[in-house]
Amino acid sequence: MPTFHASTSGALTAPCHDGTLVDFRTLVLRYCVATHALTRGRSIARPDLQDAVADIIEGLPMNDTNNPNVQGYTLIRSPEALRERYPLSQQAVDRIQSYRDTVKRILGGDDHRLLVVVGPCSLHDTEAALDYAKRLAALSAAVSDTLFIVMRAYFEKPRTTVGWKGLINDPHMDGSFAVEEGLEKARSLLVELSELGLPLATEALDPIATQYIQDCISWTAIGARTTESQTHREMASGLPSPIGFKNGTDGGFTVAINALQAISHAHSYLNIAPNGQVAIVRSNGNCGHIVLRGGNGKPNYDAESVAAAEQALAKASMPADLMVDCSHANSSKDPANQPVVLEDVVKQIEQGNRSIMGVMIESNINWGAQPLTCDLSALEYGVSITDGCIDWSTTEKCLYDMADRLKGILPARQRHA
């Protein structure tokens, strides 16, 4: 019979065979699971324990009688359990680490290539996502001497008011908010994409959802609405991938620069551990850069705006590392303007700019965007259901042209000289 101890937090704990302490509630649940399995005439293996626990408690509502504004809680699998269900191969793990290191070398000026984060505004169709990824992988290989291409794999969408919140939050696109299914769908797709040998980028919006997928990610964005958030800055300081902070929705640089300074330091903050338990996370700090995306209906990709961003970074004693987002306010949310923005950026580099280290492009198989309606069968294949995107043929043309024009310029460019 185990001996129970009261911890300093007041929780009851019991020692495991290896000396670690387990919360009493977890221990009781494990005994219940084992008993449940034995009464059905089967034993339960230790690696299957978390899945068995999740299967039993999945969908079980937990009520908070002290909060009339909450209907209840539904327990879901831990990040660790989902990673075990959809694991990365060791080859993929090694490649992802090398991709992150490449991004860091680009930031440091040790890799001359331009970082290109390109792909759908959001992913809602796994078949189309894999189709796009295979096309992008082939294109990436063809321009790899000049461009380091990372595919957008965005599963969460920030909303000013309301709207579809992305595949993680609403995988059925019907307002049912089957978040656990969304997490499974997102992770299984990321694992498939990772096996194609393509670096992946995402936006970290929910600090908990992020824990389920970050091991697949090579570059992470923090959006304009959350760049100023202390919670997101703390989280970003502990993520394994380099960070791109969007400038604020007003188009200013200050909040993004403050965010860069914040994540460069160690932080202690609340989040969840891999086993799903609430924990204090102690980060080491992280590296990142600004993403110029325009704001207040005005662009900030032009040479004058880029120079202003460089001056603001210099004043804060931060390196001049800038990515230009060809979409959002820089394109007035019109995909036809994205090639125009990209052309301007390429010209700036041709004319001697040294601070622009990357670009972001919203691209899909087919052009534009379509509304999300109740009839999902009516959705057009390869068309965004969020922001409008350029199509694949335009993407190919833009990237091949950019690579051709910059292949003799980037190797000689001394970004941090």
CSV table of C-alpha atoms in Angstrom, one decimal:
chain,number,residue,atom,x,y,z
A,1,MET,CA,0.0,0.0,0.0
A,2,PRO,CA,1.5,3.4,-1.0
A,3,THR,CA,2.3,6.0,1.6
A,4,PHE,CA,0.7,9.4,0.9
A,5,HIS,CA,2.4,12.7,1.7
A,6,ALA,CA,1.0,16.2,1.9
A,7,SER,CA,2.9,18.6,-0.4
A,8,THR,CA,3.6,22.2,0.4
A,9,SER,CA,0.8,23.1,-2.0
A,10,GLY,CA,-1.6,21.0,0.1
A,11,ALA,CA,-2.1,18.3,-2.6
A,12,LEU,CA,-1.7,14.6,-1.6
A,13,THR,CA,1.1,12.8,-3.3
A,14,ALA,CA,2.5,9.3,-3.3
A,15,PRO,CA,5.9,8.0,-4.3
A,16,CYS,CA,6.2,5.9,-7.5
A,17,HIS,CA,8.7,2.9,-7.8
A,18,ASP,CA,11.3,5.3,-9.2
A,19,GLY,CA,11.0,7.8,-6.4
A,20,THR,CA,9.0,10.5,-8.2
A,21,LEU,CA,5.8,11.9,-6.7
A,22,VAL,CA,2.5,11.5,-8.3
A,23,ASP,CA,-0.6,13.5,-7.5
A,24,PHE,CA,-3.0,11.4,-5.4
A,25,ARG,CA,-5.9,12.0,-7.9
A,26,THR,CA,-3.7,10.7,-10.7
A,27,LEU,CA,-2.8,7.6,-8.7
A,28,VAL,CA,-6.4,6.8,-8.0
A,29,LEU,CA,-7.3,7.3,-11.6
A,30,ARG,CA,-4.6,4.9,-12.7
A,31,TYR,CA,-5.9,2.2,-10.2
A,32,CYS,CA,-9.4,2.8,-11.6
A,33,VAL,CA,-8.2,2.4,-15.2
A,34,ALA,CA,-6.3,-0.8,-14.4
A,35,THR,CA,-9.3,-2.2,-12.6
A,36,HIS,CA,-11.6,-1.3,-15.4
A,37,ALA,CA,-9.3,-3.1,-17.9
A,38,LEU,CA,-9.0,-6.2,-15.7
A,39,THR,CA,-12.8,-6.5,-15.3
A,40,ARG,CA,-13.0,-6.7,-19.1
A,41,GLY,CA,-10.5,-9.5,-19.2
A,42,ARG,CA,-7.4,-7.7,-20.4
A,43,SER,CA,-4.3,-6.2,-19.0
A,44,ILE,CA,-3.2,-2.7,-19.7
A,45,ALA,CA,0.4,-1.8,-20.9
A,46,ARG,CA,2.1,1.2,-19.4
A,47,PRO,CA,2.5,3.1,-22.8
A,48,ASP,CA,-1.3,2.8,-23.3
A,49,LEU,CA,-2.1,4.2,-19.9
A,50,GLN,CA,-2.5,7.8,-20.9
A,51,ASP,CA,-4.7,6.9,-23.9
A,52,ALA,CA,-6.8,4.7,-21.7
A,53,VAL,CA,-7.3,7.4,-19.2
A,54,ALA,CA,-8.2,9.9,-21.9
A,55,ASP,CA,-10.7,7.4,-23.4
A,56,ILE,CA,-12.4,7.0,-20.1
A,57,ILE,CA,-12.6,10.7,-19.2
A,58,GLU,CA,-13.1,12.1,-22.7
A,59,GLY,CA,-16.3,14.0,-22.9
A,60,LEU,CA,-16.8,13.9,-19.1
A,61,PRO,CA,-18.1,17.3,-18.1
A,62,MET,CA,-16.7,19.0,-15.0
A,63,ASN,CA,-18.9,21.7,-13.5
A,64,ASP,CA,-17.8,24.9,-11.8
A,65,THR,CA,-20.6,25.8,-9.4
A,66,ASN,CA,-18.9,29.0,-8.5
A,67,ASN,CA,-18.9,30.4,-12.0
A,68,PRO,CA,-22.3,30.7,-13.6
A,69,ASN,CA,-20.8,31.8,-16.9
A,70,VAL,CA,-19.1,28.5,-17.5
A,71,GLN,CA,-21.2,25.5,-18.6
A,72,GLY,CA,-18.5,23.0,-17.8
A,73,TYR,CA,-15.1,21.6,-18.6
A,74,THR,CA,-14.1,18.6,-20.8
A,75,LEU,CA,-10.8,16.9,-20.1
A,76,ILE,CA,-8.6,16.1,-23.2
A,77,ARG,CA,-5.4,14.2,-23.8
A,78,SER,CA,-2.1,15.7,-22.8
A,79,PRO,CA,0.5,17.0,-25.3
A,80,GLU,CA,2.7,14.0,-24.4
A,81,ALA,CA,-0.1,11.6,-25.2
A,82,LEU,CA,-0.8,13.2,-28.5
A,83,ARG,CA,2.8,13.2,-29.4
A,84,GLU,CA,3.0,9.5,-28.7
A,85,ARG,CA,0.0,8.9,-30.8
A,86,TYR,CA,1.4,10.9,-33.7
A,87,PRO,CA,5.2,10.8,-33.3
A,88,LEU,CA,7.8,12.4,-35.5
A,89,SER,CA,10.4,10.1,-36.9
A,90,GLN,CA,14.0,10.7,-35.7
A,91,GLN,CA,14.9,11.8,-39.1
A,92,ALA,CA,12.2,14.5,-39.0
A,93,VAL,CA,13.2,15.6,-35.5
A,94,ASP,CA,16.8,16.1,-36.7
A,95,ARG,CA,15.7,17.9,-39.8
A,96,ILE,CA,13.5,20.3,-37.8
A,97,GLN,CA,16.3,21.2,-35.5
A,98,SER,CA,18.6,21.9,-38.6
A,99,TYR,CA,15.8,24.1,-40.0
A,100,ARG,CA,15.6,26.1,-36.8
A,101,ASP,CA,19.4,26.5,-36.8
A,102,THR,CA,19.3,27.7,-40.4
A,103,VAL,CA,16.8,30.4,-39.5
A,104,LYS,CA,19.1,31.5,-36.7
A,105,ARG,CA,22.0,31.6,-39.1
A,106,ILE,CA,20.0,33.8,-41.5
A,107,LEU,CA,19.2,36.1,-38.6
A,108,GLY,CA,22.8,36.2,-37.6
A,109,GLY,CA,23.9,36.9,-41.2
A,110,ASP,CA,25.8,33.6,-41.4
A,111,ASP,CA,23.5,32.2,-44.1
A,112,HIS,CA,23.0,34.6,-47.1
A,113,ARG,CA,19.7,33.2,-48.2
A,114,LEU,CA,16.4,35.0,-47.9
A,115,LEU,CA,13.8,33.4,-45.6
A,116,VAL,CA,10.5,32.9,-47.4
A,117,VAL,CA,7.5,32.0,-45.3
A,118,VAL,CA,4.8,31.1,-47.8
A,119,GLY,CA,1.6,29.2,-47.9
A,120,PRO,CA,-2.1,29.3,-47.3
A,121,CYS,CA,-3.5,31.9,-44.9
A,122,SER,CA,-4.9,28.9,-42.9
A,123,LEU,CA,-5.2,25.2,-43.4
A,124,HIS,CA,-8.7,23.7,-43.5
A,125,ASP,CA,-8.4,20.8,-46.0
A,126,THR,CA,-5.7,18.2,-45.3
A,127,GLU,CA,-5.8,16.9,-48.9
A,128,ALA,CA,-5.2,20.3,-50.3
A,129,ALA,CA,-2.5,21.1,-47.7
A,130,LEU,CA,-0.5,18.0,-48.7
A,131,ASP,CA,-1.0,18.8,-52.4
A,132,TYR,CA,0.4,22.3,-51.9
A,133,ALA,CA,3.2,21.0,-49.7
A,134,LYS,CA,4.4,18.6,-52.4
A,135,ARG,CA,4.5,21.4,-55.0
A,136,LEU,CA,6.3,23.7,-52.6
A,137,ALA,CA,8.9,21.0,-51.7
A,138,ALA,CA,9.8,20.7,-55.4
A,139,LEU,CA,10.0,24.4,-55.9
A,140,SER,CA,12.1,24.8,-52.7
A,141,ALA,CA,14.7,22.3,-53.9
A,142,ALA,CA,15.0,24.3,-57.2
A,143,VAL,CA,15.8,27.6,-55.5
A,144,SER,CA,17.5,26.4,-52.3
A,145,ASP,CA,20.8,28.2,-53.1
A,146,THR,CA,19.1,31.6,-52.8
A,147,LEU,CA,15.8,31.1,-50.8
A,148,PHE,CA,15.1,29.2,-47.7
A,149,ILE,CA,11.5,28.3,-48.0
A,150,VAL,CA,9.2,27.6,-45.0
A,151,MET,CA,5.6,26.6,-45.5
A,152,ARG,CA,2.8,28.3,-43.6
A,153,ALA,CA,0.9,25.8,-41.5
A,154,TYR,CA,-1.5,28.0,-39.6
A,155,PHE,CA,-4.2,26.3,-37.5
A,156,GLU,CA,-5.4,29.2,-35.3
A,157,LYS,CA,-6.9,32.4,-36.5
A,158,PRO,CA,-7.1,35.5,-34.3
A,159,ARG,CA,-10.4,37.4,-34.6
A,160,THR,CA,-11.2,41.0,-34.1
A,161,THR,CA,-14.8,40.1,-33.3
A,162,VAL,CA,-16.0,36.7,-34.4
A,163,GLY,CA,-15.4,34.2,-37.3
A,164,TRP,CA,-13.9,30.8,-37.9
A,165,LYS,CA,-11.1,30.4,-35.4
A,166,GLY,CA,-9.1,27.8,-37.4
A,167,LEU,CA,-8.8,24.0,-37.7
A,168,ILE,CA,-7.7,23.4,-34.1
A,169,ASN,CA,-10.6,25.2,-32.6
A,170,ASP,CA,-13.3,24.2,-35.1
A,171,PRO,CA,-12.1,21.3,-37.3
A,172,HIS,CA,-15.7,20.5,-38.6
A,173,MET,CA,-16.2,24.2,-39.6
A,174,ASP,CA,-19.6,24.1,-38.1
A,175,GLY,CA,-19.3,25.9,-34.8
A,176,SER,CA,-19.1,22.6,-32.9
A,177,PHE,CA,-15.6,23.4,-31.5
A,178,ALA,CA,-14.3,19.9,-31.3
A,179,VAL,CA,-10.9,21.1,-30.1
A,180,GLU,CA,-9.4,17.7,-29.2
A,181,GLU,CA,-10.3,16.5,-32.7
A,182,GLY,CA,-8.8,19.7,-34.1
A,183,LEU,CA,-5.5,19.1,-32.2
A,184,GLU,CA,-5.3,15.5,-33.5
A,185,LYS,CA,-6.0,16.6,-37.0
A,186,ALA,CA,-3.5,19.4,-36.9
A,187,ARG,CA,-0.7,17.3,-35.3
A,188,SER,CA,-1.3,14.3,-37.7
A,189,LEU,CA,-1.1,16.7,-40.7
A,190,LEU,CA,2.1,18.4,-39.3
A,191,VAL,CA,3.7,15.0,-38.9
A,192,GLU,CA,2.9,14.1,-42.5
A,193,LEU,CA,4.1,17.5,-43.8
A,194,SER,CA,7.3,17.1,-41.7
A,195,GLU,CA,8.1,13.8,-43.4
A,196,LEU,CA,8.1,15.5,-46.8
A,197,GLY,CA,11.3,17.4,-45.7
A,198,LEU,CA,9.7,20.8,-45.6
A,199,PRO,CA,10.2,23.4,-42.8
A,200,LEU,CA,6.9,24.5,-41.3
A,201,ALA,CA,5.8,27.8,-39.8
A,202,THR,CA,2.7,28.6,-37.6
A,203,GLU,CA,1.2,31.4,-35.5
A,204,ALA,CA,1.3,30.7,-31.8
A,205,LEU,CA,-2.0,32.0,-30.5
A,206,ASP,CA,-3.2,29.8,-27.7
A,207,PRO,CA,-0.4,29.1,-25.2
A,208,ILE,CA,-1.8,25.6,-24.4
A,209,ALA,CA,-2.6,24.5,-28.0
A,210,THR,CA,1.0,25.5,-28.9
A,211,GLN,CA,2.4,22.7,-26.7
A,212,TYR,CA,0.8,20.1,-28.8
A,213,ILE,CA,2.5,21.0,-32.1
A,214,GLN,CA,5.6,23.1,-31.5
A,215,ASP,CA,8.0,20.2,-31.9
A,216,CYS,CA,7.0,20.2,-35.6
A,217,ILE,CA,7.6,23.9,-36.1
A,218,SER,CA,10.8,25.7,-37.5
A,219,TRP,CA,9.6,29.3,-37.3
A,220,THR,CA,6.8,30.9,-35.3
A,221,ALA,CA,4.8,34.1,-35.7
A,222,ILE,CA,3.3,36.1,-33.0
A,223,GLY,CA,0.4,38.1,-34.5
A,224,ALA,CA,-0.2,41.9,-34.5
A,225,ARG,CA,-3.0,41.5,-31.9
A,226,THR,CA,-0.9,39.5,-29.4
A,227,THR,CA,2.6,41.0,-29.9
A,228,GLU,CA,2.0,43.3,-26.9
A,229,SER,CA,0.6,40.5,-24.7
A,230,GLN,CA,2.9,39.6,-21.8
A,231,THR,CA,1.5,36.1,-21.9
A,232,HIS,CA,2.6,35.6,-25.5
A,233,ARG,CA,6.0,37.2,-24.9
A,234,GLU,CA,6.7,34.8,-22.0
A,235,MET,CA,5.5,31.9,-24.1
A,236,ALA,CA,7.7,32.9,-27.0
A,237,SER,CA,10.7,33.1,-24.8
A,238,GLY,CA,10.4,29.3,-24.2
A,239,LEU,CA,9.4,28.1,-27.7
A,240,PRO,CA,12.0,26.0,-29.6
A,241,SER,CA,11.7,27.9,-32.8
A,242,PRO,CA,12.8,31.5,-33.7
A,243,ILE,CA,10.0,34.1,-33.5
A,244,GLY,CA,8.7,36.7,-35.9
A,245,PHE,CA,6.8,39.5,-34.1
A,246,LYS,CA,4.3,41.4,-36.3
A,247,ASN,CA,4.3,45.1,-35.8
A,248,GLY,CA,1.2,46.4,-33.9
A,249,THR,CA,-2.2,46.9,-35.6
A,250,ASP,CA,-1.4,50.6,-35.7
A,251,GLY,CA,1.6,50.0,-37.9
A,252,GLY,CA,4.1,51.1,-35.3
A,253,PHE,CA,7.3,49.3,-34.4
A,254,THR,CA,7.5,49.9,-30.7
A,255,VAL,CA,5.5,47.0,-29.4
A,256,ALA,CA,7.4,44.5,-31.6
A,257,ILE,CA,10.7,45.9,-30.6
A,258,ASN,CA,9.7,45.7,-26.9
A,259,ALA,CA,8.6,42.1,-27.5
A,260,LEU,CA,12.0,41.2,-29.0
A,261,GLN,CA,13.7,42.7,-26.0
A,262,ALA,CA,11.4,40.7,-23.7
A,263,ILE,CA,11.9,37.3,-25.3
A,264,SER,CA,15.7,37.7,-25.3
A,265,HIS,CA,15.6,37.2,-21.5
A,266,ALA,CA,14.7,34.2,-19.3
A,267,HIS,CA,11.2,34.1,-17.9
A,268,SER,CA,9.1,32.1,-15.4
A,269,TYR,CA,5.5,31.7,-16.3
A,270,LEU,CA,2.5,29.4,-15.9
A,271,ASN,CA,1.7,26.9,-18.7
A,272,ILE,CA,1.3,23.1,-18.9
A,273,ALA,CA,3.9,20.5,-18.8
A,274,PRO,CA,4.1,17.7,-21.4
A,275,ASN,CA,2.0,15.5,-19.2
A,276,GLY,CA,-0.8,18.1,-19.2
A,277,GLN,CA,-0.3,19.2,-15.6
A,278,VAL,CA,-0.2,22.9,-14.8
A,279,ALA,CA,3.4,23.9,-14.2
A,280,ILE,CA,5.8,26.8,-13.8
A,281,VAL,CA,7.9,27.0,-17.0
A,282,ARG,CA,11.4,28.5,-16.7
A,283,SER,CA,12.6,29.6,-20.1
A,284,ASN,CA,16.1,30.5,-21.3
A,285,GLY,CA,15.0,33.2,-23.7
A,286,ASN,CA,14.8,33.1,-27.5
A,287,CYS,CA,15.7,35.0,-30.7
A,288,GLY,CA,13.5,36.7,-33.2
A,289,HIS,CA,12.9,39.6,-35.6
A,290,ILE,CA,10.2,42.0,-36.6
A,291,VAL,CA,7.6,41.3,-39.4
A,292,LEU,CA,6.4,44.5,-41.2
A,293,ARG,CA,2.7,43.9,-42.0
A,294,GLY,CA,1.4,47.5,-42.2
A,295,GLY,CA,-1.4,48.8,-40.1
A,296,ASN,CA,-4.3,51.2,-39.8
A,297,GLY,CA,-4.9,50.7,-43.5
A,298,LYS,CA,-1.4,51.8,-44.5
A,299,PRO,CA,1.5,49.8,-45.8
A,300,ASN,CA,5.0,49.9,-44.3
A,301,TYR,CA,7.0,47.8,-46.8
A,302,ASP,CA,8.4,50.8,-48.7
A,303,ALA,CA,12.0,52.0,-48.4
A,304,GLU,CA,11.1,54.9,-46.1
A,305,SER,CA,9.2,52.7,-43.7
A,306,VAL,CA,12.0,50.1,-43.7
A,307,ALA,CA,14.5,52.8,-42.9
A,308,ALA,CA,12.3,54.0,-40.0
A,309,ALA,CA,12.2,50.4,-38.7
A,310,GLU,CA,16.0,50.1,-39.0
A,311,GLN,CA,16.4,53.4,-37.0
A,312,ALA,CA,14.0,52.2,-34.3
A,313,LEU,CA,15.9,48.9,-33.9
A,314,ALA,CA,19.2,50.7,-33.8
A,315,LYS,CA,17.9,53.1,-31.1
A,316,ALA,CA,16.9,50.0,-29.0
A,317,SER,CA,20.3,48.4,-29.7
A,318,MET,CA,18.7,45.6,-31.6
A,319,PRO,CA,19.9,44.0,-34.8
A,320,ALA,CA,18.4,45.2,-38.0
A,321,ASP,CA,16.5,42.0,-39.0
A,322,LEU,CA,13.3,42.7,-40.9
A,323,MET,CA,10.8,40.4,-42.7
A,324,VAL,CA,8.2,42.0,-45.0
A,325,ASP,CA,4.7,40.6,-45.0
A,326,CYS,CA,3.4,41.0,-48.5
A,327,SER,CA,-0.2,40.4,-47.3
A,328,HIS,CA,-2.5,42.0,-44.7
A,329,ALA,CA,-2.3,45.8,-44.5
A,330,ASN,CA,0.7,45.9,-46.9
A,331,SER,CA,-1.5,44.5,-49.7
A,332,SER,CA,-4.8,46.1,-48.4
A,333,LYS,CA,-5.9,42.5,-48.1
A,334,ASP,CA,-6.0,42.2,-51.9
A,335,PRO,CA,-4.0,39.2,-53.1
A,336,ALA,CA,-3.3,41.0,-56.4
A,337,ASN,CA,-1.1,43.5,-54.5
A,338,GLN,CA,1.2,40.8,-53.0
A,339,PRO,CA,3.4,40.5,-56.2
A,340,VAL,CA,3.6,44.3,-56.2
A,341,VAL,CA,4.9,44.4,-52.6
A,342,LEU,CA,7.3,41.6,-53.4
A,343,GLU,CA,8.6,43.4,-56.4
A,344,ASP,CA,9.3,46.5,-54.3
A,345,VAL,CA,11.2,44.4,-51.7
A,346,VAL,CA,13.4,42.8,-54.3
A,347,LYS,CA,14.2,46.2,-55.8
A,348,GLN,CA,15.2,47.4,-52.3
A,349,ILE,CA,17.6,44.5,-51.9
A,350,GLU,CA,19.0,45.1,-55.4
A,351,GLN,CA,19.6,48.7,-54.5
A,352,GLY,CA,21.6,47.8,-51.4
A,353,ASN,CA,19.2,47.1,-48.5
A,354,ARG,CA,20.9,44.9,-45.9
A,355,SER,CA,18.2,44.7,-43.2
A,356,ILE,CA,15.5,42.7,-45.1
A,357,MET,CA,16.1,39.0,-44.2
A,358,GLY,CA,12.8,37.5,-45.3
A,359,VAL,CA,9.4,37.9,-46.8
A,360,MET,CA,6.0,36.4,-46.1
A,361,ILE,CA,3.5,35.5,-48.8
A,362,GLU,CA,-0.1,34.1,-48.5
A,363,SER,CA,-0.4,31.6,-51.3
A,364,ASN,CA,-2.7,28.7,-52.1
A,365,ILE,CA,-3.4,26.3,-55.0
A,366,ASN,CA,-6.1,28.5,-56.4
A,367,TRP,CA,-6.7,32.3,-56.3
A,368,GLY,CA,-8.6,34.4,-53.8
A,369,ALA,CA,-10.9,33.4,-51.0
A,370,GLN,CA,-14.3,31.9,-50.5
A,371,PRO,CA,-16.9,32.3,-47.8
A,372,LEU,CA,-17.4,29.5,-45.3
A,373,THR,CA,-21.0,28.4,-45.6
A,374,CYS,CA,-23.1,25.6,-44.1
A,375,ASP,CA,-22.7,23.5,-47.2
A,376,LEU,CA,-19.1,22.4,-46.9
A,377,SER,CA,-19.4,20.3,-50.1
A,378,ALA,CA,-19.7,23.5,-52.0
A,379,LEU,CA,-16.2,24.7,-51.0
A,380,GLU,CA,-13.8,25.0,-53.9
A,381,TYR,CA,-10.7,22.9,-53.7
A,382,GLY,CA,-7.5,24.8,-52.9
A,383,VAL,CA,-9.2,28.1,-52.1
A,384,SER,CA,-8.7,29.9,-48.8
A,385,ILE,CA,-11.7,30.3,-46.4
A,386,THR,CA,-9.9,33.2,-44.6
A,387,ASP,CA,-7.7,35.8,-46.3
A,388,GLY,CA,-7.4,35.9,-50.0
A,389,CYS,CA,-4.2,34.2,-51.5
A,390,ILE,CA,-2.3,34.3,-54.8
A,391,ASP,CA,-2.5,31.0,-56.7
A,392,TRP,CA,0.2,28.4,-57.3
A,393,SER,CA,1.2,29.6,-60.8
A,394,THR,CA,1.7,33.2,-59.5
A,395,THR,CA,3.6,31.8,-56.5
A,396,GLU,CA,6.0,29.9,-58.8
A,397,LYS,CA,6.6,32.9,-61.0
A,398,CYS,CA,7.2,35.2,-58.1
A,399,LEU,CA,9.7,32.9,-56.3
A,400,TYR,CA,11.6,31.8,-59.4
A,401,ASP,CA,11.9,35.4,-60.5
A,402,MET,CA,13.1,36.6,-57.0
A,403,ALA,CA,15.6,33.7,-56.8
A,404,ASP,CA,17.0,34.5,-60.3
A,405,ARG,CA,17.4,38.2,-59.5
A,406,LEU,CA,18.9,37.8,-56.1
A,407,LYS,CA,21.2,34.8,-56.6
A,408,GLY,CA,24.2,37.0,-57.4
A,409,ILE,CA,23.4,39.7,-54.8
A,410,LEU,CA,22.7,37.8,-51.6
A,411,PRO,CA,26.0,35.9,-51.3
A,412,ALA,CA,27.9,39.3,-51.4
A,413,ARG,CA,25.5,41.1,-49.1
A,414,GLN,CA,27.0,41.8,-45.6
A,415,ARG,CA,23.9,42.2,-43.6
A,416,HIS,CA,25.4,42.9,-40.2
A,417,ALA,CA,28.7,44.5,-41.3
